mmCIF file of C-alpha atoms and ligand atoms in Angstrom:
data_model
loop_
_atom_site.group_PDB
_atom_site.id
_atom_site.type_symbol
_atom_site.label_atom_id
_atom_site.label_comp_id
_atom_site.label_asym_id
_atom_site.label_seq_id
_atom_site.Cartn_x
_atom_site.Cartn_y
_atom_site.Cartn_z
ATOM 1 C CA MET A 1 31.444 -30.341 -28.328
ATOM 2 C CA ILE A 2 28.456 -32.201 -29.712
ATOM 3 C CA ARG A 3 27.491 -35.853 -29.650
ATOM 4 C CA LEU A 4 24.770 -37.226 -31.898
ATOM 5 C CA LEU A 5 23.921 -40.873 -31.251
ATOM 6 C CA ASP A 6 21.246 -43.308 -32.394
ATOM 7 C CA ASN A 7 19.462 -45.891 -30.296
ATOM 8 C CA TYR A 8 21.133 -44.604 -27.178
ATOM 9 C CA ASN A 9 20.636 -46.203 -23.766
ATOM 10 C CA LEU A 10 19.459 -43.733 -21.128
ATOM 11 C CA THR A 11 19.995 -45.793 -17.979
ATOM 12 C CA ALA A 12 22.850 -43.554 -16.849
ATOM 13 C CA TYR A 13 20.794 -40.438 -17.615
ATOM 14 C CA ASN A 14 17.908 -41.041 -15.209
ATOM 15 C CA THR A 15 18.333 -41.446 -11.475
ATOM 16 C CA PHE A 16 15.514 -44.012 -11.402
ATOM 17 C CA GLY A 17 17.962 -46.206 -13.307
ATOM 18 C CA ILE A 18 15.297 -47.278 -15.814
ATOM 19 C CA SER A 19 16.684 -48.881 -18.940
ATOM 20 C CA ALA A 20 15.077 -46.990 -21.815
ATOM 21 C CA LYS A 21 16.480 -46.177 -25.229
ATOM 22 C CA ALA A 22 16.305 -42.929 -27.164
ATOM 23 C CA LYS A 23 15.944 -43.103 -30.923
ATOM 24 C CA THR A 24 18.354 -40.138 -31.176
ATOM 25 C CA PHE A 25 20.405 -38.371 -28.533
ATOM 26 C CA PHE A 26 21.904 -34.921 -29.106
ATOM 27 C CA GLU A 27 24.317 -33.468 -26.545
ATOM 28 C CA PHE A 28 25.890 -30.022 -26.818
ATOM 29 C CA THR A 29 28.174 -27.968 -24.590
ATOM 30 C CA GLU A 30 27.858 -24.530 -26.215
ATOM 31 C CA SER A 31 24.688 -22.588 -27.067
ATOM 32 C CA ASP A 32 25.831 -21.977 -30.655
ATOM 33 C CA GLU A 33 25.990 -25.702 -31.270
ATOM 34 C CA LEU A 34 22.288 -26.045 -30.556
ATOM 35 C CA VAL A 35 21.504 -23.010 -32.728
ATOM 36 C CA PHE A 36 23.463 -24.614 -35.581
ATOM 37 C CA PHE A 37 21.786 -27.991 -35.034
ATOM 38 C CA LEU A 38 18.358 -26.327 -35.247
ATOM 39 C CA GLN A 39 19.311 -24.612 -38.506
ATOM 40 C CA GLU A 40 20.483 -27.861 -40.056
ATOM 41 C CA ASN A 41 17.820 -30.260 -38.774
ATOM 42 C CA GLN A 42 14.082 -30.315 -38.547
ATOM 43 C CA LEU A 43 12.838 -31.147 -35.068
ATOM 44 C CA PRO A 44 10.965 -34.451 -35.028
ATOM 45 C CA ASP A 45 7.423 -34.570 -33.593
ATOM 46 C CA GLN A 46 8.712 -36.233 -30.477
ATOM 47 C CA TYR A 47 11.576 -34.661 -28.607
ATOM 48 C CA PHE A 48 12.472 -34.119 -24.982
ATOM 49 C CA ILE A 49 14.893 -31.797 -23.174
ATOM 50 C CA LEU A 50 16.842 -33.781 -20.619
ATOM 51 C CA GLY A 51 18.514 -32.303 -17.543
ATOM 52 C CA GLY A 52 20.035 -34.424 -14.800
ATOM 53 C CA GLY A 53 17.230 -36.969 -15.185
ATOM 54 C CA SER A 54 16.565 -36.771 -11.463
ATOM 55 C CA ASN A 55 12.911 -35.944 -11.737
ATOM 56 C CA LEU A 56 11.651 -38.103 -14.527
ATOM 57 C CA LEU A 57 10.489 -41.557 -15.320
ATOM 58 C CA PHE A 58 10.739 -43.150 -18.760
ATOM 59 C CA LYS A 59 7.634 -45.295 -19.077
ATOM 60 C CA ASN A 60 8.858 -46.794 -22.385
ATOM 61 C CA ASP A 61 11.683 -46.385 -24.870
ATOM 62 C CA PHE A 62 11.719 -42.850 -26.260
ATOM 63 C CA ASP A 63 10.914 -42.859 -29.965
ATOM 64 C CA GLY A 64 12.281 -39.413 -30.667
ATOM 65 C CA LEU A 65 15.100 -36.947 -30.075
ATOM 66 C CA ILE A 66 16.595 -36.285 -26.653
ATOM 67 C CA ILE A 67 18.229 -32.857 -26.415
ATOM 68 C CA TYR A 68 20.864 -32.857 -23.691
ATOM 69 C CA PRO A 69 22.229 -29.402 -22.831
ATOM 70 C CA ASN A 70 25.546 -30.038 -21.123
ATOM 71 C CA VAL A 71 26.892 -26.469 -20.948
ATOM 72 C CA PRO A 72 29.679 -26.269 -18.331
ATOM 73 C CA GLY A 73 31.071 -23.405 -16.258
ATOM 74 C CA VAL A 74 30.398 -21.382 -13.134
ATOM 75 C CA GLY A 75 31.614 -17.788 -12.838
ATOM 76 C CA GLU A 76 31.005 -14.382 -11.329
ATOM 77 C CA ILE A 77 29.582 -11.953 -13.870
ATOM 78 C CA ASN A 78 28.686 -8.916 -11.781
ATOM 79 C CA GLU A 79 28.249 -7.530 -8.293
ATOM 80 C CA ASP A 80 26.452 -4.805 -6.401
ATOM 81 C CA ARG A 81 26.621 -3.626 -2.817
ATOM 82 C CA ASN A 82 24.975 -6.723 -1.346
ATOM 83 C CA HIS A 83 25.129 -9.333 -4.057
ATOM 84 C CA ILE A 84 27.352 -11.325 -6.358
ATOM 85 C CA TYR A 85 25.849 -12.476 -9.647
ATOM 86 C CA ILE A 86 26.959 -15.979 -10.599
ATOM 87 C CA GLU A 87 26.259 -17.530 -13.985
ATOM 88 C CA ALA A 88 26.219 -21.312 -14.194
ATOM 89 C CA GLY A 89 25.879 -23.480 -17.293
ATOM 90 C CA ALA A 90 22.820 -25.701 -17.616
ATOM 91 C CA GLY A 91 25.009 -28.808 -17.482
ATOM 92 C CA VAL A 92 26.644 -28.023 -14.141
ATOM 93 C CA GLU A 93 25.648 -30.413 -11.355
ATOM 94 C CA TRP A 94 23.309 -28.487 -9.087
ATOM 95 C CA ASP A 95 25.121 -29.529 -5.939
ATOM 96 C CA GLU A 96 28.476 -28.496 -7.390
ATOM 97 C CA LEU A 97 27.077 -24.967 -7.786
ATOM 98 C CA VAL A 98 25.791 -25.038 -4.194
ATOM 99 C CA ARG A 99 29.164 -26.319 -2.946
ATOM 100 C CA LEU A 100 31.034 -23.533 -4.747
ATOM 101 C CA SER A 101 28.635 -20.837 -3.498
ATOM 102 C CA VAL A 102 29.255 -21.981 0.070
ATOM 103 C CA VAL A 103 33.032 -22.126 -0.425
ATOM 104 C CA TYR A 104 32.929 -18.516 -1.677
ATOM 105 C CA GLY A 105 30.807 -17.447 1.300
ATOM 106 C CA LEU A 106 27.762 -16.509 -0.781
ATOM 107 C CA GLY A 107 24.386 -17.015 0.844
ATOM 108 C CA GLY A 108 21.184 -18.357 -0.685
ATOM 109 C CA LEU A 109 21.601 -21.847 -2.047
ATOM 110 C CA GLU A 110 22.887 -23.649 1.063
ATOM 111 C CA ASN A 111 19.475 -25.092 2.065
ATOM 112 C CA LEU A 112 19.267 -26.575 -1.426
ATOM 113 C CA SER A 113 22.361 -28.726 -0.898
ATOM 114 C CA LEU A 114 22.484 -32.245 -2.324
ATOM 115 C CA ILE A 115 19.407 -31.899 -4.518
ATOM 116 C CA PRO A 116 20.210 -34.155 -7.454
ATOM 117 C CA GLY A 117 20.053 -32.802 -10.987
ATOM 118 C CA LYS A 118 21.570 -30.052 -13.070
ATOM 119 C CA VAL A 119 21.466 -26.274 -12.986
ATOM 120 C CA GLY A 120 19.353 -26.062 -16.160
ATOM 121 C CA ALA A 121 16.502 -27.961 -14.570
ATOM 122 C CA ALA A 122 16.436 -25.949 -11.341
ATOM 123 C CA PRO A 123 14.309 -23.084 -12.714
ATOM 124 C CA VAL A 124 12.007 -25.433 -14.645
ATOM 125 C CA GLN A 125 10.814 -27.095 -11.516
ATOM 126 C CA ASN A 126 11.739 -24.333 -9.072
ATOM 127 C CA VAL A 127 13.588 -26.843 -6.900
ATOM 128 C CA GLY A 128 13.001 -26.463 -3.215
ATOM 129 C CA ALA A 129 13.914 -27.944 0.129
ATOM 130 C CA TYR A 130 14.153 -26.969 3.793
ATOM 131 C CA GLY A 131 12.199 -23.754 3.422
ATOM 132 C CA ALA A 132 14.169 -22.454 0.413
ATOM 133 C CA GLU A 133 13.303 -22.366 -3.267
ATOM 134 C CA ALA A 134 15.438 -21.628 -6.320
ATOM 135 C CA LYS A 135 13.028 -18.812 -7.261
ATOM 136 C CA ASP A 136 14.396 -16.612 -4.472
ATOM 137 C CA TRP A 137 17.889 -16.673 -6.014
ATOM 138 C CA VAL A 138 17.384 -16.912 -9.765
ATOM 139 C CA TYR A 139 18.071 -13.542 -11.386
ATOM 140 C CA LEU A 140 18.019 -14.408 -15.075
ATOM 141 C CA VAL A 141 17.516 -17.501 -17.198
ATOM 142 C CA ARG A 142 19.144 -17.718 -20.627
ATOM 143 C CA ALA A 143 17.563 -20.065 -23.137
ATOM 144 C CA ILE A 144 17.213 -20.902 -26.817
ATOM 145 C CA GLU A 145 13.824 -20.984 -28.452
ATOM 146 C CA LEU A 146 13.551 -24.239 -30.397
ATOM 147 C CA ALA A 147 11.208 -22.938 -33.092
ATOM 148 C CA THR A 148 13.476 -20.052 -34.097
ATOM 149 C CA GLY A 149 16.932 -20.793 -32.670
ATOM 150 C CA LYS A 150 16.790 -17.363 -31.011
ATOM 151 C CA ILE A 151 18.503 -16.685 -27.684
ATOM 152 C CA ILE A 152 15.993 -15.390 -25.111
ATOM 153 C CA GLU A 153 16.417 -14.148 -21.549
ATOM 154 C CA PHE A 154 13.865 -14.415 -18.780
ATOM 155 C CA THR A 155 13.859 -12.205 -15.710
ATOM 156 C CA ASN A 156 12.840 -13.772 -12.422
ATOM 157 C CA GLU A 157 9.325 -12.382 -12.807
ATOM 158 C CA GLU A 158 9.003 -13.694 -16.351
ATOM 159 C CA CYS A 159 9.776 -17.193 -15.080
ATOM 160 C CA ARG A 160 6.422 -17.139 -13.176
ATOM 161 C CA PHE A 161 7.723 -19.293 -10.394
ATOM 162 C CA ALA A 162 5.401 -21.145 -8.026
ATOM 163 C CA TYR A 163 5.663 -24.283 -5.882
ATOM 164 C CA ARG A 164 7.565 -26.793 -8.064
ATOM 165 C CA ASP A 165 6.360 -24.835 -11.070
ATOM 166 C CA SER A 166 7.340 -22.191 -13.625
ATOM 167 C CA ILE A 167 6.549 -20.958 -17.128
ATOM 168 C CA PHE A 168 8.969 -23.620 -18.410
ATOM 169 C CA LYS A 169 6.587 -26.349 -17.236
ATOM 170 C CA ASN A 170 3.551 -24.606 -18.699
ATOM 171 C CA GLU A 171 3.346 -22.250 -21.724
ATOM 172 C CA LEU A 172 6.978 -22.876 -22.635
ATOM 173 C CA LYS A 173 7.038 -26.596 -21.959
ATOM 174 C CA ASN A 174 9.323 -28.172 -24.569
ATOM 175 C CA LYS A 175 9.604 -24.832 -26.380
ATOM 176 C CA VAL A 176 12.854 -23.469 -24.966
ATOM 177 C CA VAL A 177 16.132 -25.050 -23.903
ATOM 178 C CA ILE A 178 17.729 -23.396 -20.883
ATOM 179 C CA THR A 179 21.463 -22.953 -21.455
ATOM 180 C CA SER A 180 22.538 -21.050 -18.344
ATOM 181 C CA VAL A 181 21.141 -19.450 -15.203
ATOM 182 C CA VAL A 182 22.295 -16.305 -13.394
ATOM 183 C CA PHE A 183 21.881 -16.394 -9.617
ATOM 184 C CA ARG A 184 21.944 -13.314 -7.371
ATOM 185 C CA LEU A 185 23.571 -14.457 -4.140
ATOM 186 C CA ASP A 186 24.024 -12.632 -0.834
ATOM 187 C CA LYS A 187 27.401 -11.266 0.193
ATOM 188 C CA PHE A 188 26.083 -11.110 3.755
ATOM 189 C CA PRO A 189 24.216 -14.382 4.241
ATOM 190 C CA GLU A 190 21.118 -14.604 6.406
ATOM 191 C CA PHE A 191 20.322 -18.111 7.500
ATOM 192 C CA ASN A 192 16.983 -19.732 6.902
ATOM 193 C CA LEU A 193 16.725 -22.390 9.612
ATOM 194 C CA GLY A 194 12.979 -22.417 10.291
ATOM 195 C CA TYR A 195 12.215 -25.758 8.623
ATOM 196 C CA GLY A 196 11.776 -28.900 10.736
ATOM 197 C CA THR A 197 14.882 -30.025 12.577
ATOM 198 C CA LEU A 198 17.301 -27.903 10.555
ATOM 199 C CA LYS A 199 18.199 -25.481 13.348
ATOM 200 C CA ALA A 200 18.796 -28.312 15.836
ATOM 201 C CA GLU A 201 21.027 -30.046 13.301
ATOM 202 C CA VAL A 202 22.999 -26.828 12.637
ATOM 203 C CA ASP A 203 23.391 -26.257 16.388
ATOM 204 C CA LYS A 204 24.837 -29.759 16.739
ATOM 205 C CA LEU A 205 27.555 -28.688 14.293
ATOM 206 C CA GLY A 206 28.339 -25.557 16.326
ATOM 207 C CA GLY A 207 25.750 -23.072 14.987
ATOM 208 C CA GLY A 208 25.324 -20.839 11.909
ATOM 209 C CA GLY A 209 27.844 -20.518 9.096
ATOM 210 C CA LEU A 210 27.147 -21.464 5.503
ATOM 211 C CA GLN A 211 29.209 -24.630 5.600
ATOM 212 C CA ASN A 212 27.431 -25.830 8.757
ATOM 213 C CA VAL A 213 24.034 -25.196 7.192
ATOM 214 C CA ARG A 214 25.097 -27.104 4.098
ATOM 215 C CA ASP A 215 26.468 -29.981 6.180
ATOM 216 C CA ALA A 216 23.285 -30.095 8.280
ATOM 217 C CA VAL A 217 21.058 -30.212 5.193
ATOM 218 C CA ILE A 218 23.233 -32.944 3.717
ATOM 219 C CA SER A 219 23.024 -34.996 6.862
ATOM 220 C CA ILE A 220 19.209 -34.648 7.089
ATOM 221 C CA ARG A 221 18.799 -35.546 3.425
ATOM 222 C CA GLU A 222 21.138 -38.511 3.712
ATOM 223 C CA SER A 223 19.221 -39.825 6.710
ATOM 224 C CA LYS A 224 15.852 -39.622 4.932
ATOM 225 C CA LEU A 225 16.331 -39.869 1.217
ATOM 226 C CA PRO A 226 17.841 -42.803 -0.637
ATOM 227 C CA ASN A 227 21.027 -42.097 -2.586
ATOM 228 C CA PRO A 228 20.149 -42.598 -6.267
ATOM 229 C CA ASP A 229 23.644 -43.948 -6.909
ATOM 230 C CA LEU A 230 22.750 -46.869 -4.652
ATOM 231 C CA ILE A 231 19.034 -47.295 -5.229
ATOM 232 C CA GLY A 232 17.136 -45.906 -8.201
ATOM 233 C CA ASN A 233 14.695 -43.142 -7.329
ATOM 234 C CA ALA A 234 13.663 -39.633 -8.342
ATOM 235 C CA GLY A 235 13.179 -38.014 -4.940
ATOM 236 C CA SER A 236 9.615 -37.073 -4.077
ATOM 237 C CA PHE A 237 7.428 -38.933 -6.542
ATOM 238 C CA PHE A 238 4.345 -36.868 -5.657
ATOM 239 C CA LYS A 239 3.775 -33.185 -4.975
ATOM 240 C CA ASN A 240 2.576 -32.105 -1.579
ATOM 241 C CA PRO A 241 -1.103 -31.420 -2.314
ATOM 242 C CA VAL A 242 -2.361 -27.858 -2.009
ATOM 243 C CA VAL A 243 -6.002 -27.855 -0.865
ATOM 244 C CA ASP A 244 -8.606 -25.356 0.387
ATOM 245 C CA SER A 245 -7.961 -24.590 4.044
ATOM 246 C CA ASP A 246 -11.414 -25.835 5.088
ATOM 247 C CA VAL A 247 -10.608 -29.219 3.507
ATOM 248 C CA ALA A 248 -7.353 -29.275 5.480
ATOM 249 C CA GLN A 249 -9.185 -28.318 8.692
ATOM 250 C CA SER A 250 -11.751 -31.074 8.417
ATOM 251 C CA LEU A 251 -9.026 -33.629 7.668
ATOM 252 C CA LEU A 252 -7.109 -32.331 10.663
ATOM 253 C CA GLN A 253 -10.118 -32.798 12.905
ATOM 254 C CA ALA A 254 -10.429 -36.386 11.801
ATOM 255 C CA ASN A 255 -6.640 -36.920 11.973
ATOM 256 C CA PRO A 256 -5.118 -34.906 14.810
ATOM 257 C CA GLY A 257 -1.356 -34.760 14.298
ATOM 258 C CA MET A 258 -1.604 -34.524 10.505
ATOM 259 C CA PRO A 259 1.029 -32.050 9.236
ATOM 260 C CA VAL A 260 -0.538 -28.965 7.584
ATOM 261 C CA TYR A 261 1.431 -26.038 6.165
ATOM 262 C CA SER A 262 -0.016 -22.749 5.009
ATOM 263 C CA ALA A 263 0.490 -22.362 1.287
ATOM 264 C CA SER A 264 1.436 -19.080 -0.300
ATOM 265 C CA LYS A 265 -1.937 -18.696 -2.027
ATOM 266 C CA ASN A 266 -4.688 -17.230 0.159
ATOM 267 C CA GLY A 267 -7.066 -19.682 1.731
ATOM 268 C CA LYS A 268 -4.968 -22.682 0.762
ATOM 269 C CA SER A 269 -3.070 -25.206 2.824
ATOM 270 C CA LYS A 270 -0.375 -27.642 1.849
ATOM 271 C CA LEU A 271 -0.527 -31.228 3.108
ATOM 272 C CA ALA A 272 2.386 -33.665 3.424
ATOM 273 C CA ALA A 273 1.951 -36.318 0.723
ATOM 274 C CA GLY A 274 4.546 -38.461 2.524
ATOM 275 C CA TRP A 275 2.410 -38.491 5.655
ATOM 276 C CA LEU A 276 -0.783 -39.345 3.735
ATOM 277 C CA ILE A 277 0.939 -42.241 1.951
ATOM 278 C CA ASP A 278 2.548 -43.415 5.166
ATOM 279 C CA GLN A 279 -0.876 -43.489 6.871
ATOM 280 C CA CYS A 280 -2.108 -45.794 4.126
ATOM 281 C CA GLY A 281 0.585 -48.256 5.202
ATOM 282 C CA TRP A 282 2.846 -48.054 2.149
ATOM 283 C CA LYS A 283 6.183 -47.244 3.769
ATOM 284 C CA GLY A 284 8.657 -50.060 3.084
ATOM 285 C CA TYR A 285 6.228 -51.854 0.722
ATOM 286 C CA ARG A 286 7.912 -53.903 -1.997
ATOM 287 C CA GLU A 287 6.417 -55.530 -5.050
ATOM 288 C CA GLY A 288 8.969 -57.274 -7.246
ATOM 289 C CA ASN A 289 11.375 -54.676 -8.601
ATOM 290 C CA VAL A 290 9.624 -51.609 -7.223
ATOM 291 C CA GLY A 291 8.706 -50.278 -3.826
ATOM 292 C CA VAL A 292 8.035 -47.398 -1.467
ATOM 293 C CA HIS A 293 11.117 -46.267 0.410
ATOM 294 C CA LYS A 294 11.395 -47.504 3.986
ATOM 295 C CA ASP A 295 12.128 -44.096 5.544
ATOM 296 C CA GLN A 296 10.218 -41.701 3.290
ATOM 297 C CA ALA A 297 6.889 -42.746 1.820
ATOM 298 C CA LEU A 298 7.023 -39.973 -0.766
ATOM 299 C CA VAL A 299 9.825 -41.736 -2.620
ATOM 300 C CA LEU A 300 9.261 -44.695 -4.952
ATOM 301 C CA VAL A 301 12.294 -46.858 -5.614
ATOM 302 C CA ASN A 302 13.668 -49.207 -8.275
ATOM 303 C CA TYR A 303 15.352 -52.204 -6.672
ATOM 304 C CA GLY A 304 17.408 -52.867 -9.788
ATOM 305 C CA THR A 305 15.661 -53.876 -12.950
ATOM 306 C CA ALA A 306 12.247 -52.244 -12.752
ATOM 307 C CA THR A 307 10.555 -50.994 -15.883
ATOM 308 C CA GLY A 308 8.967 -47.561 -16.012
ATOM 309 C CA ALA A 309 5.572 -49.220 -16.376
ATOM 310 C CA GLU A 310 6.056 -51.111 -13.081
ATOM 311 C CA VAL A 311 6.828 -47.859 -11.259
ATOM 312 C CA VAL A 312 3.787 -46.168 -12.808
ATOM 313 C CA ALA A 313 1.568 -49.099 -11.776
ATOM 314 C CA LEU A 314 2.720 -48.806 -8.164
ATOM 315 C CA ALA A 315 2.248 -45.025 -8.217
ATOM 316 C CA GLU A 316 -1.350 -45.560 -9.390
ATOM 317 C CA LYS A 317 -2.058 -47.919 -6.500
ATOM 318 C CA VAL A 318 -0.611 -45.436 -4.017
ATOM 319 C CA LYS A 319 -2.707 -42.620 -5.493
ATOM 320 C CA GLN A 320 -5.883 -44.677 -5.361
ATOM 321 C CA SER A 321 -5.404 -45.629 -1.733
ATOM 322 C CA VAL A 322 -4.740 -42.031 -0.651
ATOM 323 C CA ASN A 323 -7.807 -40.895 -2.554
ATOM 324 C CA LYS A 324 -9.911 -43.616 -0.934
ATOM 325 C CA LYS A 325 -8.728 -42.911 2.619
ATOM 326 C CA PHE A 326 -8.458 -39.108 2.551
ATOM 327 C CA GLY A 327 -10.307 -37.958 -0.588
ATOM 328 C CA ILE A 328 -7.080 -36.319 -1.814
ATOM 329 C CA LYS A 329 -5.904 -36.755 -5.393
ATOM 330 C CA LEU A 330 -2.108 -36.839 -5.438
ATOM 331 C CA GLU A 331 -0.293 -35.494 -8.466
ATOM 332 C CA SER A 332 3.058 -36.753 -9.680
ATOM 333 C CA GLU A 333 5.966 -34.460 -9.095
ATOM 334 C CA VAL A 334 8.051 -36.673 -11.320
ATOM 335 C CA ASN A 335 7.708 -36.060 -15.045
ATOM 336 C CA ILE A 336 6.431 -39.275 -16.639
ATOM 337 C CA ILE A 337 7.629 -39.612 -20.237
ATOM 338 C CA GLY A 338 5.876 -41.832 -22.770
HETATM 339 N N1 LIG B 1 6.071 -37.831 6.814
HETATM 340 C C1 LIG B 1 5.586 -39.006 7.328
HETATM 341 N N2 LIG B 1 5.919 -40.175 6.718
HETATM 342 C C2 LIG B 1 6.716 -40.227 5.634
HETATM 343 C C3 LIG B 1 7.213 -39.018 5.103
HETATM 344 C C4 LIG B 1 6.875 -37.823 5.711
HETATM 345 O O1 LIG B 1 4.838 -39.032 8.322
HETATM 346 O O2 LIG B 1 6.961 -41.329 5.134
HETATM 347 C C5 LIG B 1 5.742 -36.569 7.474
HETATM 348 C C6 LIG B 1 6.966 -35.987 8.178
HETATM 349 O O3 LIG B 1 7.110 -36.474 9.480
HETATM 350 C C7 LIG B 1 6.684 -34.511 8.161
HETATM 351 C C8 LIG B 1 5.908 -34.318 6.873
HETATM 352 O O4 LIG B 1 5.390 -35.602 6.510
HETATM 353 O O5 LIG B 1 5.834 -34.164 9.224
HETATM 354 C C9 LIG B 1 6.755 -33.736 5.770
HETATM 355 O O6 LIG B 1 7.857 -34.598 5.508
HETATM 356 P P1 LIG B 1 9.326 -34.058 5.172
HETATM 357 O O7 LIG B 1 9.713 -32.981 6.072
HETATM 358 O O8 LIG B 1 10.191 -35.249 5.035
HETATM 359 O O9 LIG B 1 9.204 -33.328 3.779
HETATM 360 P P2 LIG B 1 8.300 -33.627 2.545
HETATM 361 O O10 LIG B 1 7.106 -32.748 2.525
HETATM 362 O O11 LIG B 1 8.026 -35.073 2.524
HETATM 363 C C10 LIG B 1 9.457 -31.921 0.937
HETATM 364 C C11 LIG B 1 9.956 -31.916 -0.476
HETATM 365 C C12 LIG B 1 11.320 -32.575 -0.565
HETATM 366 C C13 LIG B 1 12.267 -31.797 0.328
HETATM 367 C C14 LIG B 1 11.698 -31.824 1.760
HETATM 368 C C15 LIG B 1 12.505 -30.990 2.699
HETATM 369 C C16 LIG B 1 8.000 -31.988 -1.916
HETATM 370 C C17 LIG B 1 7.138 -32.832 -2.789
HETATM 371 N N3 LIG B 1 9.019 -32.611 -1.333
HETATM 372 O O12 LIG B 1 9.271 -33.281 1.311
HETATM 373 O O13 LIG B 1 11.771 -32.472 -1.911
HETATM 374 O O14 LIG B 1 13.570 -32.351 0.308
HETATM 375 O O15 LIG B 1 10.359 -31.272 1.767
HETATM 376 O O16 LIG B 1 12.269 -29.646 2.453
HETATM 377 O O17 LIG B 1 7.748 -30.788 -1.785
HETATM 378 C C18 LIG B 1 11.958 -33.594 -3.997
HETATM 379 O O18 LIG B 1 11.259 -32.701 -4.473
HETATM 380 O O19 LIG B 1 12.389 -34.547 -4.702
HETATM 381 C C19 LIG B 1 12.260 -33.593 -2.575
HETATM 382 C C20 LIG B 1 12.935 -34.571 -1.997
#
């Protein structure tokens, strides 16, 4: 099924709930439909591939083409001794895939419960939470190259995953449209409960078991992160900054109690952006239609009718104050369009 619409309102397609219009909106549910569309139409200069809209901010109306891959379906495609290979369409809600994997007793995605967005966006940004990242479970990514209409496959290694990063955000940014993702999930789950209060929360529910881990993650997320159906937001607005370990050590000396994590790269440490912002006094701050969430300083919120520009202006102020107090330059995790 395709839909091709002009002057289309995107409020329902971004969890920030920003009212922005797309000049043209193209939705498809089967790969061939995009291939056909690319044969028949020339891509305009401005176009954007939209997933669940849970990690982006429209700063203005979008004067171009929005490509919306809404490929459905989740199914087993293969298995080996220890794994089941599940293919999910790019348009499947991420949390629906996680829910199904837990119902079928397959381990891997449970810590990633309740992350908003769609399956197709998960490899782009290598979604992560509670000590797990999509990169550990993605086996293959199927995509269409926009310039040629060719179907291409990427192995896990070819995706060049890193913290909230992949080839799809770099060399291939805006060049390929992901249509489905194959995940390699564990038949014999091993639980990953090392992060924060996760183990304590799982124990409260009676201990391990995929469903308990999922329920624990959901309850932690619900207690900390605003539900985008109720209040517009895009989760963490900033990335946790990765800095040289000596920078982290000197900040730690000046600020005992500051959270520091070791980053995967040698000699680097990851700081908690939420903590840095919180220390600058932003938590619960409100300015007209926009604000900083009351329980999690990493999340900027839209109280109803904010414009993208208002959110960006607040983000700039937050960045400047963190830079002034700690000498750390925060980067947006959210993709700012326009
Ligand atoms: N903290 C504060 N004040 C705050 C927020 C956090 O002091 O307002 C402190 C916390 O007490 C904790 C540390 O900062 O010591 C880290 O906070 P938290 O555990 O809440 O996680 P996070 O680093 O803020 C990251 C991800 C989230 C993910 C959680 C759980 C990033 C940018 N964010 O947040 O991802 O859910 O860990 O794993 O990596 C998202 O990407 O949209 C997202 C929500």
